[in-house]
Short mmCIF file of C-alpha atoms and ligand atoms in Angstrom, two decimals:
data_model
loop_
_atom_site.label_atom_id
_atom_site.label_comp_id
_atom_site.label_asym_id
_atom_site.label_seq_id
_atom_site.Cartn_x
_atom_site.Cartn_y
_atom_site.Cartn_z
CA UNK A 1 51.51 90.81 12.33
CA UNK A 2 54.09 88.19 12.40
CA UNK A 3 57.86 89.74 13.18
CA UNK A 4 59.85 89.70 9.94
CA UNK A 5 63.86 88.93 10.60
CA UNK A 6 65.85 92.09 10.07
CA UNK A 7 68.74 90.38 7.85
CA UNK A 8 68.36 90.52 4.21
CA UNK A 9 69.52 87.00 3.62
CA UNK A 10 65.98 85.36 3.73
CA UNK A 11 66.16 82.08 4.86
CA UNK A 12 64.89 78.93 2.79
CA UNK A 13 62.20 76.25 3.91
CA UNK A 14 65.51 74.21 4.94
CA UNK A 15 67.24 76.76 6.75
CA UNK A 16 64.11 76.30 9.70
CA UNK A 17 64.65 72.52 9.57
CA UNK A 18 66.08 71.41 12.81
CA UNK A 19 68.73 68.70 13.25
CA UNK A 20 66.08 66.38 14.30
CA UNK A 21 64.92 64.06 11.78
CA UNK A 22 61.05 63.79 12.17
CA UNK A 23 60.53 60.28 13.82
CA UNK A 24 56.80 59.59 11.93
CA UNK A 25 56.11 56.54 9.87
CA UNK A 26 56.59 56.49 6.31
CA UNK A 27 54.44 57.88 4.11
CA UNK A 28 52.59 59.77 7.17
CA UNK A 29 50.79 62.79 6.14
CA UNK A 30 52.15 64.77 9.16
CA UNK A 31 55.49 65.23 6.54
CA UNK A 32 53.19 67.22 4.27
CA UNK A 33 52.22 69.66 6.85
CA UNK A 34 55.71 70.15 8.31
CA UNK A 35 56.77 70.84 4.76
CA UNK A 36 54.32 73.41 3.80
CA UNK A 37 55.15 75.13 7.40
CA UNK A 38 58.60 75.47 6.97
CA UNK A 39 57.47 76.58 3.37
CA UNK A 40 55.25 79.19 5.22
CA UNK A 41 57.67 80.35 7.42
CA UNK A 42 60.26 80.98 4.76
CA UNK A 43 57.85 83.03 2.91
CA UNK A 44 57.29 85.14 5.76
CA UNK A 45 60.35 85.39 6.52
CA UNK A 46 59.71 84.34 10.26
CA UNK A 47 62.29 85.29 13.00
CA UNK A 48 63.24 81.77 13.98
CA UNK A 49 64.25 83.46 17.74
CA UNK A 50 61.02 85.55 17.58
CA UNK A 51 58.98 82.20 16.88
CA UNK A 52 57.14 79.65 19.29
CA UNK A 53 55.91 76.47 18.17
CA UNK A 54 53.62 74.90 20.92
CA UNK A 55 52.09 71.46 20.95
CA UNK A 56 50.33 69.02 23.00
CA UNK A 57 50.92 65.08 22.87
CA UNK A 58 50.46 62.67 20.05
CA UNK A 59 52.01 61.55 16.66
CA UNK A 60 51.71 65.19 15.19
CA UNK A 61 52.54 67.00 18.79
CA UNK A 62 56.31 65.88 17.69
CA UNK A 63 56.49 68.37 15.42
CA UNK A 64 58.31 71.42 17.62
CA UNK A 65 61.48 69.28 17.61
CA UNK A 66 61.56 69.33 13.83
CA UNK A 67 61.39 73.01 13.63
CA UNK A 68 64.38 75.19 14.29
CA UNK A 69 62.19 78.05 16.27
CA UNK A 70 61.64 78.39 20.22
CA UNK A 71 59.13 75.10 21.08
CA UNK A 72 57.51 74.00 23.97
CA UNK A 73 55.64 70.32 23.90
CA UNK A 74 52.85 70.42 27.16
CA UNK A 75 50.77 68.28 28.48
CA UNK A 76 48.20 66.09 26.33
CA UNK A 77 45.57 68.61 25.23
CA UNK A 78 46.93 71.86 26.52
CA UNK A 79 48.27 73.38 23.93
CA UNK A 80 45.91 76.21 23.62
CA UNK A 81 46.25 77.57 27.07
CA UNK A 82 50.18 77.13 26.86
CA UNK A 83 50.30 79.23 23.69
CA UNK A 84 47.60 82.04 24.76
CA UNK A 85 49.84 82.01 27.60
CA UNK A 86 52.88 82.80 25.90
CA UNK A 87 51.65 85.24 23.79
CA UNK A 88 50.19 87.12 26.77
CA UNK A 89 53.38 87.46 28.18
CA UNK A 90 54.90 88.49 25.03
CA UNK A 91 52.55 89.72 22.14
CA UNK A 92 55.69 90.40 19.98
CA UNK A 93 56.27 86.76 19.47
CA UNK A 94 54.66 84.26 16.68
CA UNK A 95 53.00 82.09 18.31
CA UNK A 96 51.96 78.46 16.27
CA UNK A 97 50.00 75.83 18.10
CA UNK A 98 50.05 72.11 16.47
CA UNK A 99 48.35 69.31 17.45
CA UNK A 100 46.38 66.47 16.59
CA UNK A 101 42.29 65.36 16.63
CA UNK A 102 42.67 63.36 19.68
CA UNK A 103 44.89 66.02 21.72
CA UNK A 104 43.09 68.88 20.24
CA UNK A 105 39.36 67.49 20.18
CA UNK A 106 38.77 64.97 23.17
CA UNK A 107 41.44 66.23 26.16
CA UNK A 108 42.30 68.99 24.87
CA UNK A 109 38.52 69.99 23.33
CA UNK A 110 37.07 72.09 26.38
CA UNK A 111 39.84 74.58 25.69
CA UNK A 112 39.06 74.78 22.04
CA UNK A 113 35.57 76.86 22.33
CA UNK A 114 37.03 78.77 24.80
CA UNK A 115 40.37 79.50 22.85
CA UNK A 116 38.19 80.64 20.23
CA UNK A 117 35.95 82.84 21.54
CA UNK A 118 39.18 84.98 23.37
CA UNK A 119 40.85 85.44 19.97
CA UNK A 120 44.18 85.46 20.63
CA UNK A 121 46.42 86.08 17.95
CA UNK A 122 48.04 83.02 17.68
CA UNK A 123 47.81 79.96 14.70
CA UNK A 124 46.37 76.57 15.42
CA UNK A 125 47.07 73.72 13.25
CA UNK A 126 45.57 70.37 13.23
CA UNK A 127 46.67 67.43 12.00
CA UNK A 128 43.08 65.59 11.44
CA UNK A 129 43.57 61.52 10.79
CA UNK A 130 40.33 61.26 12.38
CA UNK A 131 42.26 58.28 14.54
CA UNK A 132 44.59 58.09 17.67
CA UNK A 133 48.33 57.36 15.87
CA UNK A 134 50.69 57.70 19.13
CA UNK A 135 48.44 54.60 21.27
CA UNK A 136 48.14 52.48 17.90
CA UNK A 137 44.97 53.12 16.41
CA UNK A 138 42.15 53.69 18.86
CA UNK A 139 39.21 55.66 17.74
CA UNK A 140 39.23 58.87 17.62
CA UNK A 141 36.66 62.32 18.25
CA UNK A 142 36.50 62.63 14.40
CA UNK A 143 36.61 58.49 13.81
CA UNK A 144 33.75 57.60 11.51
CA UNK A 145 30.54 55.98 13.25
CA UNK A 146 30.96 52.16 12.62
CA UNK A 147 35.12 52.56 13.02
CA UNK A 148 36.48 49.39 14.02
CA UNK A 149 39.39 49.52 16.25
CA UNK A 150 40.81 47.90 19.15
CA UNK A 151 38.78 50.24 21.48
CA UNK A 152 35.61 49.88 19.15
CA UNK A 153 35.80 45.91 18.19
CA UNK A 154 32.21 46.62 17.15
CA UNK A 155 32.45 49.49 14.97
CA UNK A 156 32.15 52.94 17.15
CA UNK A 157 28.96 54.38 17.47
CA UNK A 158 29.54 57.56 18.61
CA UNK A 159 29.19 60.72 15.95
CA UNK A 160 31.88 61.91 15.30
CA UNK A 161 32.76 65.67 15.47
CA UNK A 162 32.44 68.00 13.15
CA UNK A 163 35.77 70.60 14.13
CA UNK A 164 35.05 73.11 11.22
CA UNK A 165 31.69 73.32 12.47
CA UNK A 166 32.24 73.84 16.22
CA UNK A 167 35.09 76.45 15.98
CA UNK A 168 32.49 78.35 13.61
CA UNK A 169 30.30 78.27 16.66
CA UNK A 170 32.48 79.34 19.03
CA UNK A 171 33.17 82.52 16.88
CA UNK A 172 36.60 81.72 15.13
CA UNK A 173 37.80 85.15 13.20
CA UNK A 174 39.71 82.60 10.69
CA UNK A 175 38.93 78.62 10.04
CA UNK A 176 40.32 77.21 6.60
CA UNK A 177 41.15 73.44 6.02
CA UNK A 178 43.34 71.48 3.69
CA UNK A 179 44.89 68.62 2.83
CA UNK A 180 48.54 67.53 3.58
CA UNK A 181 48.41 65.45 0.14
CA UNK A 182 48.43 68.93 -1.23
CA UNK A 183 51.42 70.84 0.66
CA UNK A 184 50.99 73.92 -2.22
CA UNK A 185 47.62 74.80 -1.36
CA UNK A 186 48.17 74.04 2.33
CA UNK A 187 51.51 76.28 2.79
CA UNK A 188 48.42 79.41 1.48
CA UNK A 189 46.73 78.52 4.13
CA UNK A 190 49.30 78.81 6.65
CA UNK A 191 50.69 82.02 5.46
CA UNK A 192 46.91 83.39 5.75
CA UNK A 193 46.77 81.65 9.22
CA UNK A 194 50.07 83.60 10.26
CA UNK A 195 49.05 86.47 8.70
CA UNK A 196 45.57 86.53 10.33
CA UNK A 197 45.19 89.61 13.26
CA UNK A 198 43.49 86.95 15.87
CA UNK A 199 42.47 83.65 16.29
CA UNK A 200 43.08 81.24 12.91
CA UNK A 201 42.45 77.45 13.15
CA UNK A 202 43.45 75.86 10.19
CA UNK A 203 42.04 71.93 10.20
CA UNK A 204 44.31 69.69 7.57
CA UNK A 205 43.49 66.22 6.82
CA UNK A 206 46.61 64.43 7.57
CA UNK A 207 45.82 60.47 6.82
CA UNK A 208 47.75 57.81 8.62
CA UNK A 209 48.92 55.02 6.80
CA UNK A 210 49.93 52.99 9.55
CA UNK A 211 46.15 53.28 11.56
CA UNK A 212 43.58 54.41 8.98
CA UNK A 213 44.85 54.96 5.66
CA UNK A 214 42.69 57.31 4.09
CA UNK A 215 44.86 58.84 1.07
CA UNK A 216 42.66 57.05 -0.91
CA UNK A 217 39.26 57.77 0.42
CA UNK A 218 40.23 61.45 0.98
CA UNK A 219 42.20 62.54 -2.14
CA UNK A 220 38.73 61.89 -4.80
CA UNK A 221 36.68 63.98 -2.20
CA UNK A 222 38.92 66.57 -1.56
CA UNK A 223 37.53 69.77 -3.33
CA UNK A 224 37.62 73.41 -3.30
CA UNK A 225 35.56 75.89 -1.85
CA UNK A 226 33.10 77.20 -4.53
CA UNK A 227 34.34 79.74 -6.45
CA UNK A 228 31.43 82.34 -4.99
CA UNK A 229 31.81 81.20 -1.20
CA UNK A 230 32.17 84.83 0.85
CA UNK A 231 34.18 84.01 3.43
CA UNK A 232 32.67 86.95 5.47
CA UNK A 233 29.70 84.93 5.22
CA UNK A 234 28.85 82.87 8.43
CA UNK A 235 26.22 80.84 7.28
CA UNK A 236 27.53 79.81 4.26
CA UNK A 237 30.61 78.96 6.18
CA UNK A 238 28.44 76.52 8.01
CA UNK A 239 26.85 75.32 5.41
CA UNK A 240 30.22 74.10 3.56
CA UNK A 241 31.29 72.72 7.44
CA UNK A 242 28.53 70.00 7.08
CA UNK A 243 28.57 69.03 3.58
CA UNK A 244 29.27 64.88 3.30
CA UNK A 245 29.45 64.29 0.04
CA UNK A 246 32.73 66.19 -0.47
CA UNK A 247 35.52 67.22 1.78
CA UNK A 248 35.38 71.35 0.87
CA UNK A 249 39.21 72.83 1.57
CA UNK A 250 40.11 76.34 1.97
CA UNK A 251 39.17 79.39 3.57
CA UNK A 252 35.97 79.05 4.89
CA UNK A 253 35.26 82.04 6.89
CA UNK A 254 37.83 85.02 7.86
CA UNK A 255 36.38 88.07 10.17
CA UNK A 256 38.81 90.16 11.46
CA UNK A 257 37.50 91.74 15.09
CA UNK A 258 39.37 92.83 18.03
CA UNK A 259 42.24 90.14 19.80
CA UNK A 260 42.44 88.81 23.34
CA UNK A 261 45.84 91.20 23.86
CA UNK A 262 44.08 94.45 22.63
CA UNK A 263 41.35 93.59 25.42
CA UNK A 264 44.12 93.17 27.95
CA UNK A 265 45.89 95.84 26.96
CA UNK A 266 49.40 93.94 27.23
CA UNK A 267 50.37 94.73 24.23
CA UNK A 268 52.95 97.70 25.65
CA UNK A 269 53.56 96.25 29.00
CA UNK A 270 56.67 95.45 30.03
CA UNK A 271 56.01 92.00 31.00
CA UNK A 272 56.80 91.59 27.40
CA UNK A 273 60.39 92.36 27.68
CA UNK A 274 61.75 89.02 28.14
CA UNK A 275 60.10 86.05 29.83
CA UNK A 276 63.31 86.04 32.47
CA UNK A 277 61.73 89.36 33.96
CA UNK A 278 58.34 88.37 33.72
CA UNK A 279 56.38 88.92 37.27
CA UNK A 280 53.07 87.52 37.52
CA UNK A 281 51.60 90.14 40.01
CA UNK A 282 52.91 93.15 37.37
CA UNK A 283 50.49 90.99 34.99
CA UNK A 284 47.61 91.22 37.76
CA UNK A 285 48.27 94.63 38.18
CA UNK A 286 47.87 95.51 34.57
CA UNK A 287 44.24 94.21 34.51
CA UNK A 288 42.70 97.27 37.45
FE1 SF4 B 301 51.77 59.14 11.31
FE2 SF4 B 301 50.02 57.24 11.94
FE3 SF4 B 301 52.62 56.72 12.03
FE4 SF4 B 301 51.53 58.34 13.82
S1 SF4 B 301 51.08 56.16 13.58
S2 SF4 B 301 53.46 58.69 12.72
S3 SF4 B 301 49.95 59.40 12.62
S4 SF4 B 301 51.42 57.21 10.20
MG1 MG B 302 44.80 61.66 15.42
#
């Protein structure tokens, strides 16, 4: 459960805005995510000194410095094991990993499964353009087959991923998606993300104007979960993952079962204390 700050003034969505203006292009969708997150966090209530915002490297990876909690920007496409990390060493904190398709899906995508499967109880959110922003505009793990880019002059031919799909695979205990042209229905996602005891990967489709503008091919496909979908239910999870014809956003399948820190029974250990006292071999010594 995500630590609560013990003042009774709560804080508003501007009051976790850092001092750093967010450096993205106008009109990118990354903005709508960052303002249903601080949105989130508000409504939680989030400790900004009990809260980590981790993120790999890309257009969307900036987003730590525009959030007024404890970040950490890694490597390109190790996000994941910096955040599990993290929490490991202190299960107390909120833990939020951000990232893009490219950083998340292509260097970054042999940590994904795994990331999955461990259930940690930590957020991931994914900024999907389904193209690389940061290197101007090369295709991406989630470009359409027949992209044409500077890295694809002939349209790609490689099919593209399907994320929803693969973390459903993997055994994800929470995978919803939205869309950052809707910041309302995305900030319920991210509270439920937050909220979530384990693993929740929360894909949003975050167009960019500058590379592949896809406001306008997105926004007339972008459509709710039926109203009967059980998200307990795996297969119809899966089902919804692969539809084509529309771009289903929501909750698509939430399971709650038992976290990476309850199997290595951290949770009470005093590595937790502070990361200043923290002492690898203690760590070791907690797994005999
Ligand atoms: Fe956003 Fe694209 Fe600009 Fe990157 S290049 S900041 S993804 S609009
Ligand atoms: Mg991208």
């Amino acid at each position: 459960m995500a630590k609560k700050r013990a003042s009774k003034n709560k804080l508003k969505p501007k009051d976790y805005k850092s001092h750093t203006k967010p450096t993205w292009c106008p009109g990118c969708g990354d903005f709508g995510l960052l303002a249903s997150l601080y949105q989130a966090m508000s409504q939680l209530e989030l400790d900004p000194s009990n809260t980590l915002v981790v993120s790999g490297i890309g257009c969307s990876s900036r987003l730590p410095f525009f959030v007024k909690t404890y970040g950490f920007q890694t490597a390109h496409g190790r996000v994941l094991p910096v955040a599990i990390g993290a929490k490991i060493a202190n299960p107390d904190l909120t833990v939020i990993a951000v990232g893009g398709d490219g950083d998340g899906f292509s260097i970054g995508g042999g940590h994904l499964a795994h990331a999955v499967r461990r259930n940690p109880n930590i957020t991931y959110l994914v900024m999907d353009n389904n193209v690389y922003g940061l290197t101007k505009g090369q295709t991406s793990p989630t470009s359409p087959v027949g992209f044409k880019t500077k890295s694809t002059p002939y349209g790609s031919s490689d099919v593209p991923i399907n994320p929803m799909a693969w973390v459903l695979a993997s055994g994800v205990s929470l995978a919803a998606r939205g869309f950052s042209g809707n910041p309302k229905h995305l900030t319920d996602l991210i509270v439920q993300g937050i909220q979530h005891p384990g693993f929740a990967f929360v894909q949003t489709m975050s167009p960019c104007p500058t590379f592949y503008n896809t406001f306008d091919l997105w926004r007339p496909k972008i459509e709710d979960l039926p109203e009967d979908h059980d998200p307990g239910d795996l297969m119809q999870a899966m089902e919804q993952a692969f539809r084509d014809d529309m771009i289903p956003v929501g909750v698509f399948y939430n399971q709650v079962r038992p976290t990476l820190e309850s199997h290595t029974r951290v949770t009470n250990h005093p590595l937790k204390a502070t990361a200043r006292d923290f002492d690898p071999c203690e760590l070791l010594q907690s797994y005999r």
